[in-house]
mmCIF file of C-alpha atoms in Angstrom:
data_model
loop_
_atom_site.group_PDB
_atom_site.id
_atom_site.type_symbol
_atom_site.label_atom_id
_atom_site.label_comp_id
_atom_site.label_asym_id
_atom_site.label_seq_id
_atom_site.Cartn_x
_atom_site.Cartn_y
_atom_site.Cartn_z
ATOM 1 C CA MET A 1 -0.209 -0.036 0.296
ATOM 2 C CA ALA A 2 1.438 3.240 -1.018
ATOM 3 C CA ALA A 3 0.945 6.315 0.149
ATOM 4 C CA PRO A 4 -0.975 8.625 -2.249
ATOM 5 C CA THR A 5 0.432 11.559 -3.822
ATOM 6 C CA SER A 6 -1.259 14.526 -2.190
ATOM 7 C CA LEU A 7 -1.634 18.147 -3.617
ATOM 8 C CA ASN A 8 0.126 19.518 -0.701
ATOM 9 C CA SER A 9 2.924 18.022 1.847
ATOM 10 C CA PRO A 10 1.827 17.451 5.231
ATOM 11 C CA GLY A 11 3.576 20.710 6.457
ATOM 12 C CA GLU A 12 1.696 22.747 3.521
ATOM 13 C CA PHE A 13 -1.508 21.139 4.728
ATOM 14 C CA ALA A 14 -0.799 21.871 8.613
ATOM 15 C CA GLU A 15 0.278 25.435 7.200
ATOM 16 C CA ARG A 16 -3.522 25.835 5.443
ATOM 17 C CA VAL A 17 -5.108 24.385 8.378
ATOM 18 C CA ARG A 18 -2.966 26.879 10.874
ATOM 19 C CA GLU A 19 -4.651 30.315 8.452
ATOM 20 C CA SER A 20 -7.862 28.672 8.755
ATOM 21 C CA THR A 21 -7.571 28.390 12.284
ATOM 22 C CA ASP A 22 -6.075 31.840 12.780
ATOM 23 C CA ARG A 23 -8.876 33.316 10.719
ATOM 24 C CA LEU A 24 -11.612 31.406 12.660
ATOM 25 C CA MET A 25 -10.004 33.295 16.107
ATOM 26 C CA ALA A 26 -10.569 36.297 13.921
ATOM 27 C CA VAL A 27 -13.554 36.255 12.661
ATOM 28 C CA GLY A 28 -15.473 33.330 14.298
ATOM 29 C CA VAL A 29 -17.608 31.094 14.024
ATOM 30 C CA ASP A 30 -18.800 32.584 10.406
ATOM 31 C CA ALA A 31 -15.027 30.915 9.009
ATOM 32 C CA LEU A 32 -15.730 27.290 10.119
ATOM 33 C CA GLY A 33 -16.911 26.383 6.544
ATOM 34 C CA LEU A 34 -13.587 27.001 5.682
ATOM 35 C CA LEU A 35 -11.729 24.750 8.158
ATOM 36 C CA PHE A 36 -14.564 22.445 7.731
ATOM 37 C CA ASP A 37 -13.780 21.949 3.594
ATOM 38 C CA LEU A 38 -9.888 21.929 4.247
ATOM 39 C CA THR A 39 -10.685 18.839 6.640
ATOM 40 C CA SER A 40 -13.391 17.148 6.855
ATOM 41 C CA ASN A 41 -12.699 14.387 3.843
ATOM 42 C CA ARG A 42 -9.887 13.623 6.369
ATOM 43 C CA LEU A 43 -10.910 13.648 9.686
ATOM 44 C CA VAL A 44 -13.974 11.876 8.454
ATOM 45 C CA ARG A 45 -11.527 9.398 6.780
ATOM 46 C CA PHE A 46 -9.594 9.043 10.427
ATOM 47 C CA ALA A 47 -12.354 8.486 12.369
ATOM 48 C CA THR A 48 -13.932 5.599 10.119
ATOM 49 C CA ALA A 49 -10.646 3.600 10.637
ATOM 50 C CA LEU A 50 -11.703 3.808 15.232
ATOM 51 C CA THR A 51 -15.568 3.893 14.746
ATOM 52 C CA ARG A 52 -15.476 1.332 11.753
ATOM 53 C CA HIS A 53 -18.421 2.993 10.320
ATOM 54 C CA GLN A 54 -18.858 5.927 8.409
ATOM 55 C CA HIS A 55 -21.881 7.545 9.799
ATOM 56 C CA ASP A 56 -20.125 7.252 13.246
ATOM 57 C CA ALA A 57 -17.219 9.175 11.950
ATOM 58 C CA GLU A 58 -19.018 11.971 10.316
ATOM 59 C CA ASP A 59 -20.934 12.208 13.816
ATOM 60 C CA ALA A 60 -17.763 12.222 15.437
ATOM 61 C CA VAL A 61 -16.345 15.442 13.142
ATOM 62 C CA GLN A 62 -19.264 16.779 13.608
ATOM 63 C CA THR A 63 -19.320 16.826 16.991
ATOM 64 C CA ALA A 64 -15.741 18.104 17.037
ATOM 65 C CA LEU A 65 -16.443 20.871 15.066
ATOM 66 C CA VAL A 66 -19.480 22.684 17.030
ATOM 67 C CA ARG A 67 -17.673 22.181 19.621
ATOM 68 C CA LEU A 68 -14.904 24.508 18.078
ATOM 69 C CA ALA A 69 -17.392 26.618 16.776
ATOM 70 C CA GLY A 70 -18.700 26.847 20.576
ATOM 71 C CA GLU A 71 -15.376 27.268 21.478
ATOM 72 C CA PRO A 72 -13.042 28.649 19.050
ATOM 73 C CA GLN A 73 -10.772 29.928 21.711
ATOM 74 C CA LEU A 74 -9.338 25.962 22.152
ATOM 75 C CA LEU A 75 -7.312 26.675 18.929
ATOM 76 C CA ALA A 76 -6.041 29.960 20.512
ATOM 77 C CA ASN A 77 -2.556 28.560 22.144
ATOM 78 C CA VAL A 78 -1.848 25.524 20.130
ATOM 79 C CA GLN A 79 1.069 24.495 18.438
ATOM 80 C CA CYS A 80 0.054 22.422 15.688
ATOM 81 C CA PRO A 81 -3.931 23.079 15.321
ATOM 82 C CA TRP A 82 -4.141 20.055 12.667
ATOM 83 C CA ALA A 83 -2.888 17.302 15.466
ATOM 84 C CA TYR A 84 -5.274 19.293 17.352
ATOM 85 C CA LEU A 85 -7.979 18.462 15.332
ATOM 86 C CA LEU A 86 -7.274 14.655 14.947
ATOM 87 C CA ARG A 87 -7.351 14.491 18.405
ATOM 88 C CA MET A 88 -10.642 16.060 19.276
ATOM 89 C CA VAL A 89 -11.994 13.870 16.933
ATOM 90 C CA ARG A 90 -10.398 10.476 18.040
ATOM 91 C CA ASN A 91 -11.952 11.302 21.591
ATOM 92 C CA GLU A 92 -15.328 12.229 20.014
ATOM 93 C CA ALA A 93 -14.915 8.695 17.757
ATOM 94 C CA LEU A 94 -13.438 6.401 20.870
ATOM 95 C CA ALA A 95 -16.655 8.307 23.207
ATOM 96 C CA LEU A 96 -19.387 7.315 20.266
ATOM 97 C CA ALA A 97 -17.649 4.015 19.991
ATOM 98 C CA ARG A 98 -18.163 3.635 23.965
ATOM 99 C CA ARG A 99 -21.506 4.464 24.230
ATOM 100 C CA LYS A 100 -22.532 2.652 21.320
ATOM 101 C CA GLN A 101 -20.281 -0.268 22.711
ATOM 102 C CA ARG A 102 -20.225 -2.154 19.649
ATOM 103 C CA CYS A 103 -17.703 -2.658 17.243
ATOM 104 C CA SER A 104 -20.070 -3.601 13.654
ATOM 105 C CA THR A 105 -17.535 -4.193 10.282
ATOM 106 C CA SER A 106 -20.445 -3.834 8.127
ATOM 107 C CA SER A 107 -19.958 0.083 6.651
ATOM 108 C CA ASN A 108 -18.960 0.852 3.209
ATOM 109 C CA LEU A 109 -15.260 1.952 3.708
ATOM 110 C CA GLY A 110 -14.419 1.802 0.342
ATOM 111 C CA ASP A 111 -13.946 5.949 0.207
ATOM 112 C CA LEU A 112 -10.695 5.556 2.511
ATOM 113 C CA VAL A 113 -8.463 4.476 -0.567
ATOM 114 C CA THR A 114 -8.559 7.089 -3.336
ATOM 115 C CA ARG A 115 -6.069 6.610 -5.889
ATOM 116 C CA CYS A 116 -5.272 2.926 -7.264
ATOM 117 C CA ARG A 117 -3.661 2.441 -11.109
ATOM 118 C CA VAL A 118 -6.043 0.042 -12.290
ATOM 119 C CA ASP A 119 -9.339 0.766 -13.910
ATOM 120 C CA GLU A 120 -12.723 1.766 -11.889
ATOM 121 C CA ALA A 121 -14.023 -2.063 -11.851
ATOM 122 C CA GLU A 122 -10.760 -2.970 -9.773
ATOM 123 C CA ARG A 123 -10.366 0.098 -7.577
ATOM 124 C CA GLU A 124 -13.426 -0.554 -5.858
ATOM 125 C CA GLU A 125 -12.322 -4.457 -5.866
ATOM 126 C CA SER A 126 -9.057 -3.187 -4.615
ATOM 127 C CA ASN A 127 -10.707 -0.829 -1.886
ATOM 128 C CA ARG A 128 -13.000 -3.172 -0.418
ATOM 129 C CA ALA A 129 -10.230 -6.006 -0.293
ATOM 130 C CA VAL A 130 -8.528 -3.131 1.711
ATOM 131 C CA TRP A 131 -11.300 -1.557 4.023
ATOM 132 C CA SER A 132 -12.040 -5.869 4.924
ATOM 133 C CA ALA A 133 -8.032 -5.879 5.597
ATOM 134 C CA LEU A 134 -8.406 -2.945 7.879
ATOM 135 C CA ARG A 135 -11.123 -3.337 9.509
ATOM 136 C CA THR A 136 -10.039 -6.723 10.856
ATOM 137 C CA LEU A 137 -7.167 -4.614 12.709
ATOM 138 C CA PRO A 138 -7.208 -3.706 16.162
ATOM 139 C CA PRO A 139 -8.707 -0.345 16.172
ATOM 140 C CA GLN A 140 -5.168 0.913 17.881
ATOM 141 C CA GLN A 141 -3.296 -0.246 14.569
ATOM 142 C CA ALA A 142 -5.428 0.668 12.284
ATOM 143 C CA GLU A 143 -5.799 4.196 13.475
ATOM 144 C CA VAL A 144 -1.834 4.520 13.324
ATOM 145 C CA VAL A 145 -2.266 3.022 9.759
ATOM 146 C CA VAL A 146 -4.376 5.577 8.395
ATOM 147 C CA LEU A 147 -2.574 8.526 10.522
ATOM 148 C CA LYS A 148 1.082 7.253 8.582
ATOM 149 C CA ILE A 149 -0.152 6.116 5.063
ATOM 150 C CA TRP A 150 -2.587 8.441 4.720
ATOM 151 C CA GLU A 151 -1.870 11.925 6.507
ATOM 152 C CA GLU A 152 1.528 11.022 5.928
ATOM 153 C CA LEU A 153 2.651 11.692 9.372
ATOM 154 C CA THR A 154 5.539 11.236 11.054
ATOM 155 C CA PHE A 155 5.724 8.567 14.154
ATOM 156 C CA ALA A 156 6.433 11.365 16.671
ATOM 157 C CA GLN A 157 3.383 13.214 15.269
ATOM 158 C CA ILE A 158 1.268 10.112 15.527
ATOM 159 C CA GLY A 159 2.087 9.325 19.080
ATOM 160 C CA GLU A 160 1.758 13.314 19.724
ATOM 161 C CA ILE A 161 -2.177 12.888 18.514
ATOM 162 C CA LEU A 162 -2.684 9.360 20.147
ATOM 163 C CA GLU A 163 -0.655 10.231 23.385
ATOM 164 C CA ILE A 164 1.653 7.139 23.010
ATOM 165 C CA SER A 165 5.273 6.777 22.579
ATOM 166 C CA PRO A 166 6.920 7.518 18.689
ATOM 167 C CA ASN A 167 8.046 3.420 19.685
ATOM 168 C CA THR A 168 4.768 2.086 20.370
ATOM 169 C CA ALA A 169 3.380 4.122 17.244
ATOM 170 C CA ALA A 170 6.012 2.474 15.031
ATOM 171 C CA SER A 171 5.495 -0.694 16.640
ATOM 172 C CA ARG A 172 1.717 -0.739 15.848
ATOM 173 C CA TYR A 173 2.109 0.383 12.280
ATOM 174 C CA GLN A 174 4.667 -2.544 12.196
ATOM 175 C CA TYR A 175 2.638 -4.762 13.200
ATOM 176 C CA GLY A 176 -0.731 -3.431 11.466
ATOM 177 C CA MET A 177 1.096 -3.632 8.389
ATOM 178 C CA THR A 178 2.583 -6.987 8.767
ATOM 179 C CA LYS A 179 -1.475 -8.216 9.272
ATOM 180 C CA LEU A 180 -2.723 -6.250 6.329
ATOM 181 C CA ALA A 181 0.026 -7.490 4.009
ATOM 182 C CA SER A 182 -0.633 -11.072 5.113
ATOM 183 C CA ARG A 183 -4.215 -10.639 5.127
ATOM 184 C CA LEU A 184 -4.327 -8.898 1.577
ATOM 185 C CA ALA A 185 -2.108 -11.970 0.437
ATOM 186 C CA ASN A 186 -4.692 -14.396 1.385
ATOM 187 C CA MET A 187 -7.674 -12.801 0.259
ATOM 188 C CA GLN A 188 -5.693 -12.322 -3.017
ATOM 189 C CA ARG A 189 -5.049 -16.426 -3.114
ATOM 190 C CA GLU A 190 -8.865 -17.045 -2.474
ATOM 191 C CA VAL A 191 -10.026 -14.557 -5.306
ATOM 192 C CA ARG A 192 -7.129 -16.252 -7.899
ATOM 193 C CA PRO A 193 -8.563 -20.108 -9.149
#
């Protein structure tokens, strides 16, 4: 699984988030739409790794952004607003999961993997295979894989967001990727005649 080519480097994206949060602080809730437009897809993708449901992930993101709308000063002294937003959404997703006390795997998660060098039918099949394998990982490993591959964060940044050491983040990533590779290889063998 290769990381997708992004339009912005992680640093450029983080800077755009910083500019949006500065505008939110200056203008108020009217500027929240800009922050939403910039971050919502990425935040939902991340939350989906935890909740296992697209709708629950969207609820977690909405709850975090509503909280931010009511308390924009939360970002006033934050060194990295993007990491803070990821942490807010993670906390909301975990709270939602605790409230529901279930871990379902019947979600359409195909929108996580957005770039493959295959035709449309193969892309859909690949997306389903990756998400099927990703859903079998423990949530702690799945969230690190999403943050590392799709958000292109370092293990130090992941550790800060998840409140774990960088070594723990790296370990979870390594275990998760080993399991993913194995499960995807098994799925591929099952499909071949």
